[in-house]
Short mmCIF file of C-alpha atoms in Angstrom, two decimals:
data_model
loop_
_atom_site.label_atom_id
_atom_site.label_comp_id
_atom_site.label_asym_id
_atom_site.label_seq_id
_atom_site.Cartn_x
_atom_site.Cartn_y
_atom_site.Cartn_z
CA MET A 507 82.65 95.70 188.20
CA LYS A 508 81.78 92.11 188.90
CA LEU A 509 82.69 90.79 192.58
CA GLN A 510 84.20 87.65 190.89
CA ARG A 511 85.93 86.73 187.91
CA ASN A 512 85.75 83.28 186.21
CA GLY A 513 86.52 80.62 188.74
CA ARG A 514 86.42 83.03 191.79
CA SER A 515 82.58 83.03 191.81
CA LYS A 516 82.66 79.40 192.92
CA ALA A 517 85.33 79.91 195.42
CA LEU A 518 83.50 83.02 197.10
CA ALA A 519 80.10 81.11 197.06
CA ILE A 520 81.78 78.17 198.79
CA GLY A 521 83.27 80.44 201.49
CA ALA A 522 80.22 82.24 202.04
CA VAL A 523 78.34 78.95 202.51
CA ALA A 524 80.86 77.65 204.87
CA LEU A 525 80.75 80.59 206.94
CA VAL A 526 77.01 80.84 207.17
CA SER A 527 76.71 77.34 207.92
CA SER A 528 78.79 77.60 210.84
CA LEU A 529 76.56 80.12 212.37
CA SER A 530 73.56 79.73 214.38
CA LEU A 531 70.78 81.14 212.64
CA ALA A 532 68.54 81.50 215.57
CA ALA A 533 67.06 84.99 215.00
CA CYS A 534 65.73 87.56 217.39
CA GLY A 535 63.96 90.66 215.60
CA SER A 536 62.08 93.57 216.43
CA ASP A 537 61.11 96.84 214.89
CA ASN A 538 61.63 98.69 218.15
CA ASN A 539 65.13 100.09 217.85
CA ASN A 540 64.69 103.23 219.94
CA THR A 541 67.65 102.32 222.33
CA THR A 542 70.98 103.61 223.03
CA ALA A 543 74.05 101.29 222.39
CA SER A 544 74.02 100.47 225.73
CA GLY A 545 70.53 99.31 225.92
CA GLY A 546 70.44 97.03 222.56
CA SER A 547 69.59 93.58 222.44
CA SER A 548 72.22 91.18 223.61
CA GLY A 549 74.44 89.41 221.00
CA SER A 550 77.68 87.84 220.58
CA ALA A 551 80.57 90.04 222.35
CA ALA A 552 83.09 91.19 219.67
CA PRO A 553 86.68 90.75 220.92
CA ALA A 554 87.84 94.28 221.88
CA ALA A 555 90.90 93.92 219.63
CA SER A 556 88.46 93.84 216.55
CA ILE A 557 87.09 97.18 217.32
CA ASN A 558 89.04 100.48 216.90
CA CYS A 559 86.69 102.85 219.04
CA GLY A 560 88.17 106.29 217.94
CA LYS A 561 86.77 109.35 219.71
CA PRO A 562 83.84 108.75 222.01
CA GLY A 563 80.51 110.09 220.58
CA SER A 564 76.81 109.77 219.92
CA LEU A 565 75.36 108.69 216.51
CA ILE A 566 71.79 109.22 215.59
CA ALA A 567 70.46 107.07 212.68
CA ALA A 568 67.27 105.76 211.33
CA GLY A 569 65.92 103.58 208.35
CA SER A 570 65.34 100.04 207.39
CA THR A 571 63.69 97.58 209.92
CA ALA A 572 65.16 94.84 207.95
CA GLN A 573 68.54 95.40 209.52
CA GLY A 574 67.02 96.31 213.05
CA THR A 575 68.38 93.08 214.50
CA ALA A 576 71.85 93.43 213.11
CA VAL A 577 72.02 96.94 214.30
CA ASP A 578 71.00 95.89 217.67
CA VAL A 579 74.04 93.41 218.04
CA TRP A 580 76.40 95.56 216.33
CA LYS A 581 75.62 98.55 218.72
CA THR A 582 75.63 96.20 221.86
CA ASN A 583 79.15 94.79 220.94
CA PHE A 584 80.55 98.19 219.97
CA SER A 585 79.52 99.96 223.15
CA GLY A 586 80.87 97.01 225.12
CA SER A 587 84.24 97.81 223.67
CA CYS A 588 83.72 101.67 223.40
CA SER A 589 82.77 103.39 226.75
CA GLY A 590 81.23 106.81 226.18
CA THR A 591 79.83 106.13 222.79
CA THR A 592 76.11 105.77 222.16
CA ILE A 593 74.23 104.73 218.91
CA ASN A 594 70.73 105.52 218.70
CA TYR A 595 68.86 103.75 215.57
CA GLN A 596 65.20 104.07 214.87
CA GLY A 597 63.41 101.48 212.79
CA VAL A 598 61.26 103.59 210.68
CA GLY A 599 61.67 102.31 207.36
CA SER A 600 63.99 102.72 204.42
CA GLY A 601 61.96 105.79 202.89
CA ALA A 602 61.64 107.50 206.12
CA GLY A 603 65.42 106.75 206.75
CA ILE A 604 66.49 108.53 203.36
CA GLN A 605 64.12 111.55 204.31
CA GLN A 606 65.70 111.86 207.68
CA PHE A 607 69.08 112.04 206.13
CA THR A 608 68.24 114.41 203.56
CA GLN A 609 66.88 116.81 206.31
CA GLY A 610 70.23 116.41 208.35
CA LYS A 611 68.66 114.74 211.34
CA VAL A 612 70.82 111.59 211.20
CA GLN A 613 74.40 110.72 210.74
CA PHE A 614 73.53 107.77 208.63
CA ALA A 615 70.63 106.22 207.24
CA GLY A 616 69.78 102.44 206.58
CA SER A 617 68.20 101.63 203.36
CA ASP A 618 67.41 98.19 201.59
CA SER A 619 67.36 100.04 198.32
CA ALA A 620 70.40 102.36 196.94
CA LEU A 621 69.83 106.03 196.54
CA LYS A 622 68.06 107.03 193.33
CA PRO A 623 69.53 110.13 191.14
CA ALA A 624 66.94 112.39 192.84
CA GLU A 625 67.75 111.27 196.28
CA VAL A 626 71.38 111.63 195.58
CA GLU A 627 70.77 115.21 194.65
CA ALA A 628 68.76 115.77 197.67
CA THR A 629 71.69 114.65 199.88
CA LYS A 630 73.86 117.41 198.39
CA ALA A 631 72.10 119.89 200.63
CA VAL A 632 73.39 118.12 203.96
CA CYS A 633 76.65 116.76 202.55
CA THR A 634 78.67 120.10 202.13
CA GLY A 635 80.93 119.43 199.21
CA GLY A 636 79.95 115.89 198.52
CA GLN A 637 76.95 113.76 198.34
CA GLY A 638 75.33 110.55 200.02
CA ILE A 639 76.73 107.14 199.02
CA ASP A 640 75.62 103.69 199.33
CA LEU A 641 77.79 101.20 201.66
CA PRO A 642 76.54 97.76 201.60
CA MET A 643 76.41 96.29 205.02
CA ALA A 644 73.82 93.88 206.00
CA GLY A 645 72.91 91.08 203.58
CA GLY A 646 69.73 89.25 203.90
CA LEU A 647 66.92 87.30 202.16
CA ILE A 648 63.31 87.92 201.78
CA SER A 649 61.32 84.86 202.77
CA LEU A 650 57.50 84.31 201.39
CA VAL A 651 56.24 83.38 204.66
CA PHE A 652 52.89 81.59 204.91
CA ASN A 653 50.41 80.10 207.46
CA VAL A 654 48.12 77.58 205.68
CA ASP A 655 46.57 74.53 207.55
CA ASN A 656 48.03 71.12 206.79
CA VAL A 657 50.68 72.70 204.30
CA ASP A 658 54.33 72.58 205.83
CA ASN A 659 56.24 72.92 202.36
CA LEU A 660 55.16 75.29 199.77
CA VAL A 661 56.70 76.07 196.43
CA LEU A 662 56.09 79.23 194.42
CA ASP A 663 57.65 80.77 191.47
CA GLY A 664 57.74 84.39 190.07
CA PRO A 665 54.69 84.71 188.06
CA THR A 666 52.65 82.85 190.71
CA ALA A 667 53.92 84.88 193.59
CA ALA A 668 53.33 88.13 191.70
CA LYS A 669 49.70 87.22 190.87
CA ILE A 670 49.22 86.21 194.50
CA PHE A 671 50.39 89.63 195.75
CA ASP A 672 48.51 91.43 193.03
CA SER A 673 45.19 89.45 193.81
CA GLN A 674 45.24 87.62 190.38
CA ILE A 675 45.18 84.45 192.26
CA THR A 676 42.90 84.40 195.18
CA LYS A 677 42.55 80.97 196.28
CA TRP A 678 45.19 78.51 198.02
CA ASN A 679 43.99 75.68 195.48
CA ASP A 680 44.27 77.69 192.34
CA PRO A 681 45.70 75.50 189.63
CA ALA A 682 49.04 77.32 189.20
CA ILE A 683 49.69 76.79 192.74
CA ALA A 684 48.77 73.26 192.74
CA ALA A 685 50.88 72.61 189.86
CA LEU A 686 53.91 73.52 191.65
CA ASN A 687 52.85 71.67 194.84
CA PRO A 688 51.68 68.17 193.61
CA GLY A 689 50.38 66.16 196.50
CA ALA A 690 49.94 69.03 198.79
CA LYS A 691 46.61 69.43 200.49
CA LEU A 692 45.97 73.00 199.47
CA PRO A 693 42.62 74.39 200.95
CA ASP A 694 39.71 75.71 199.06
CA ALA A 695 40.42 79.09 200.93
CA GLU A 696 40.75 82.74 200.13
CA ILE A 697 44.37 83.77 200.25
CA GLN A 698 44.83 86.49 202.76
CA SER A 699 47.92 88.46 201.75
CA PHE A 700 49.87 91.30 203.49
CA HIS A 701 52.25 93.97 202.26
CA ARG A 702 54.07 96.67 204.06
CA SER A 703 52.16 99.96 204.74
CA ASP A 704 55.26 102.13 205.08
CA ASP A 705 57.86 102.90 202.23
CA SER A 706 59.99 99.89 202.47
CA GLY A 707 63.23 98.71 200.79
CA THR A 708 62.07 95.19 201.44
CA THR A 709 59.04 96.06 199.17
CA ASP A 710 61.21 97.46 196.55
CA ASN A 711 63.42 94.52 196.58
CA LEU A 712 60.44 91.96 196.39
CA THR A 713 58.94 94.08 193.28
CA LYS A 714 62.26 94.05 191.53
CA TYR A 715 62.16 90.10 191.92
CA PHE A 716 58.63 90.24 190.41
CA ALA A 717 59.68 92.52 187.54
CA ALA A 718 62.78 90.25 186.62
CA ALA A 719 61.10 86.69 187.20
CA GLY A 720 57.64 87.54 186.88
CA ASN A 721 57.24 86.73 183.26
CA GLY A 722 55.13 89.89 182.92
CA ALA A 723 52.62 89.12 185.61
CA TRP A 724 53.78 92.17 187.70
CA ALA A 725 52.33 95.45 185.95
CA TYR A 726 53.99 97.84 188.28
CA PRO A 727 57.28 99.48 188.40
CA SER A 728 59.63 98.51 191.25
CA SER A 729 59.18 100.83 194.48
CA LYS A 730 59.28 101.21 197.80
CA THR A 731 55.58 102.14 197.81
CA TRP A 732 53.33 99.25 197.43
CA ALA A 733 51.07 99.64 194.30
CA ALA A 734 49.36 96.26 193.70
CA LYS A 735 45.70 95.67 194.04
CA GLY A 736 44.05 94.23 197.09
CA GLY A 737 45.74 92.72 200.05
CA GLN A 738 45.90 94.16 203.65
CA SER A 739 48.76 96.19 205.18
CA ALA A 740 50.91 96.31 208.06
CA ASN A 741 53.76 98.50 209.39
CA GLY A 742 57.27 97.34 209.29
CA SER A 743 58.63 93.78 209.25
CA ALA A 744 57.48 93.10 212.42
CA GLY A 745 54.16 94.04 211.60
CA VAL A 746 53.55 91.90 208.62
CA ALA A 747 55.20 88.91 210.38
CA ALA A 748 52.73 89.30 213.23
CA GLN A 749 49.81 89.26 210.87
CA VAL A 750 50.74 86.02 209.25
CA LYS A 751 51.62 84.41 212.47
CA GLN A 752 47.79 85.28 213.43
CA VAL A 753 46.02 84.82 210.45
CA LYS A 754 45.06 81.58 208.87
CA ASN A 755 45.61 81.13 204.97
CA SER A 756 47.79 84.20 204.93
CA ILE A 757 51.14 84.92 203.16
CA SER A 758 53.58 88.07 203.15
CA TYR A 759 57.28 88.72 202.90
CA VAL A 760 59.87 89.52 205.47
CA GLU A 761 63.65 89.21 205.97
CA LEU A 762 64.66 85.74 207.32
CA ALA A 763 65.55 87.02 210.77
CA TYR A 764 61.59 87.85 211.25
CA ALA A 765 60.52 84.41 209.80
CA GLN A 766 62.81 82.74 212.12
CA THR A 767 61.83 84.59 215.34
CA ASN A 768 58.07 84.23 214.49
CA SER A 769 58.56 80.57 213.58
CA LEU A 770 57.05 81.15 210.23
CA LYS A 771 57.28 78.82 207.33
CA SER A 772 59.07 80.06 204.09
CA ALA A 773 58.12 78.97 200.63
CA ALA A 774 61.02 77.43 198.43
CA ILE A 775 61.27 79.20 195.01
CA ASN A 776 61.06 77.49 191.66
CA THR A 777 63.73 79.47 189.76
CA GLY A 778 64.20 77.09 186.78
CA ALA A 779 67.16 75.25 188.49
CA SER A 780 66.74 71.34 188.72
CA LYS A 781 65.00 71.78 192.06
CA PRO A 782 63.28 74.49 194.05
CA VAL A 783 65.43 76.61 196.09
CA GLU A 784 64.94 76.73 199.98
CA ALA A 785 65.06 80.33 201.74
CA THR A 786 68.29 79.55 203.61
CA ALA A 787 71.20 81.99 204.40
CA ALA A 788 73.67 79.58 202.45
CA ASN A 789 71.47 79.85 199.07
CA ALA A 790 71.41 83.53 199.40
CA ALA A 791 75.03 83.63 200.00
CA ASN A 792 75.54 81.90 196.51
CA THR A 793 73.36 84.67 195.09
CA PHE A 794 75.42 87.77 196.71
CA ALA A 795 78.75 85.84 195.67
CA LYS A 796 77.91 86.82 192.03
CA ALA A 797 76.58 90.35 192.73
CA GLN A 798 77.93 93.35 190.70
CA VAL A 799 78.96 96.68 191.87
CA ALA A 800 76.96 99.14 189.89
CA GLY A 801 77.82 102.38 191.83
CA THR A 802 80.62 104.59 190.64
CA GLY A 803 83.72 105.88 192.63
CA SER A 804 83.13 105.58 196.27
CA ASP A 805 79.36 104.47 195.92
CA LEU A 806 78.97 100.56 196.18
CA ALA A 807 75.54 99.88 195.07
CA LEU A 808 74.98 96.63 193.95
CA LYS A 809 73.22 94.89 191.04
CA LEU A 810 71.52 91.66 192.27
CA ASP A 811 70.45 89.03 189.96
CA TYR A 812 66.85 88.42 190.87
CA ALA A 813 66.28 86.27 188.01
CA THR A 814 69.00 83.82 188.53
CA LYS A 815 68.44 80.05 187.72
CA ASP A 816 71.95 78.76 189.07
CA GLU A 817 71.65 75.82 191.26
CA GLY A 818 71.24 76.60 194.99
CA SER A 819 70.86 80.42 194.53
CA TYR A 820 68.08 81.93 196.36
CA PRO A 821 66.87 84.84 194.17
CA LEU A 822 64.75 87.07 196.61
CA VAL A 823 67.81 88.69 198.42
CA LEU A 824 68.22 92.22 199.70
CA VAL A 825 71.20 94.33 201.03
CA THR A 826 70.71 97.03 203.50
CA TYR A 827 73.22 100.12 202.73
CA GLU A 828 74.36 102.63 205.29
CA ILE A 829 73.84 105.87 203.70
CA VAL A 830 76.55 108.31 204.46
CA CYS A 831 78.23 111.47 203.31
CA ASP A 832 81.37 110.99 201.34
CA LYS A 833 82.24 114.47 202.22
CA GLY A 834 80.69 117.03 204.56
CA ASN A 835 79.87 114.72 207.39
CA LYS A 836 79.38 116.61 210.81
CA ALA A 837 82.99 117.24 212.16
CA ASP A 838 82.10 115.98 215.72
CA THR A 839 80.75 112.61 214.79
CA VAL A 840 82.62 111.65 211.71
CA ASP A 841 85.44 109.77 213.50
CA THR A 842 82.71 107.70 215.57
CA LEU A 843 80.95 107.09 212.34
CA LYS A 844 83.90 105.70 210.68
CA SER A 845 84.92 103.61 213.74
CA PHE A 846 81.31 102.14 213.91
CA LEU A 847 80.86 101.29 210.17
CA THR A 848 84.60 99.69 210.27
CA TYR A 849 83.47 97.26 212.97
CA THR A 850 80.19 96.45 211.18
CA ALA A 851 81.93 95.75 207.99
CA SER A 852 84.63 93.71 209.77
CA GLU A 853 84.79 89.99 209.89
CA ALA A 854 83.58 90.02 213.52
CA GLY A 855 80.72 92.42 212.67
CA GLN A 856 79.52 90.40 209.80
CA LYS A 857 79.59 87.19 211.92
CA ALA A 858 77.81 88.88 214.55
CA ALA A 859 74.73 89.52 212.23
CA GLY A 860 75.21 86.07 210.65
CA GLU A 861 74.33 84.83 213.99
CA LYS A 862 71.10 86.51 214.04
CA GLY A 863 69.93 85.30 210.70
CA TYR A 864 71.71 87.67 208.17
CA VAL A 865 73.94 86.61 205.32
CA PRO A 866 77.57 87.49 205.77
CA LEU A 867 78.68 89.37 202.92
CA PRO A 868 81.69 88.26 200.62
CA LYS A 869 84.92 89.45 201.75
CA GLU A 870 85.75 90.82 198.33
CA LEU A 871 82.73 93.27 198.82
CA THR A 872 83.58 94.14 202.66
CA ASP A 873 87.07 94.85 201.46
CA LYS A 874 85.94 97.52 199.06
CA VAL A 875 83.56 98.79 201.88
CA ASN A 876 86.69 98.97 204.31
CA THR A 877 88.62 101.00 201.60
CA VAL A 878 85.91 103.71 201.44
CA ILE A 879 85.25 104.02 205.03
CA PRO A 880 88.68 105.74 205.99
CA THR A 881 88.20 108.48 203.20
CA LEU A 882 84.71 109.76 204.63
CA ALA A 883 85.35 113.21 205.47
#
């Protein structure tokens, strides 16, 4: 099921770009999300009228570090309107979040990758009479961030980036990089690449891009677990961002919010369009506008076109799903869960995340999410 038909794609893209361009994209990100709702980072206060609090309660959740900043602002805004409700979200990585969900330790998990069939099966043990489903909530893009002396602008493409992260290209002045960057003063220096040490949905999305756009340069299956040769590792989005900030001639991959908060430079991507596509929220919005729903029933897992060549469409995107039970949620927290998710998927919730460097999802998609949320039981 496409999220657009015929001319609607253009309209969605224009609308998403207009929304994104109206937002301040000054991000603030952290992997330290071990706070209650009342202790989260400050954000734009949501109008009280936009939040239906439901019953006061306490939600425990864990998972994706990519959405950590979004969750911080969501829970701050939600608690500001809903006295007596706390939300504790721990940014432990997508893989660990799914594991905690299947163990019944959390009410929802954040994951930058949709549940795989084996993971869906595992959720049935905790979703009595139901199973885990994927609700897209936080849109983002993956920046290829770099720290190279005298290089302010860098262009990469799928095959070249894949070879860099697999240690097939090891020098910054390699002919493949030089061909994409005529006139750039690329140093004769070793490339210091960093990848995630934890199981990460960001890694999964990056390797899906390499598989789709790498022209065979990536020899590994897409996965949350890093499989390529060489490179150095760090934990979480904040960890790899900190390494690039500190280490000369380095490169890694992080969400836009972490690139911005660490003042890191992001490479443009040569997709085959008429000009390289910059890593901006507006360009990512163009890609989200053409996403397809691949899930069935109430599951809204998306199919993203990582190999897009459309003008102004940034290909390295990700969406963070909130993973919940369609049936079998805990009776004492399901009302709070539905209220919180209804806010995060609302126009106010998406705008609040957009102000922190995320990409507001197309309204046609959030409408689908808001159709599913009331059916959770």
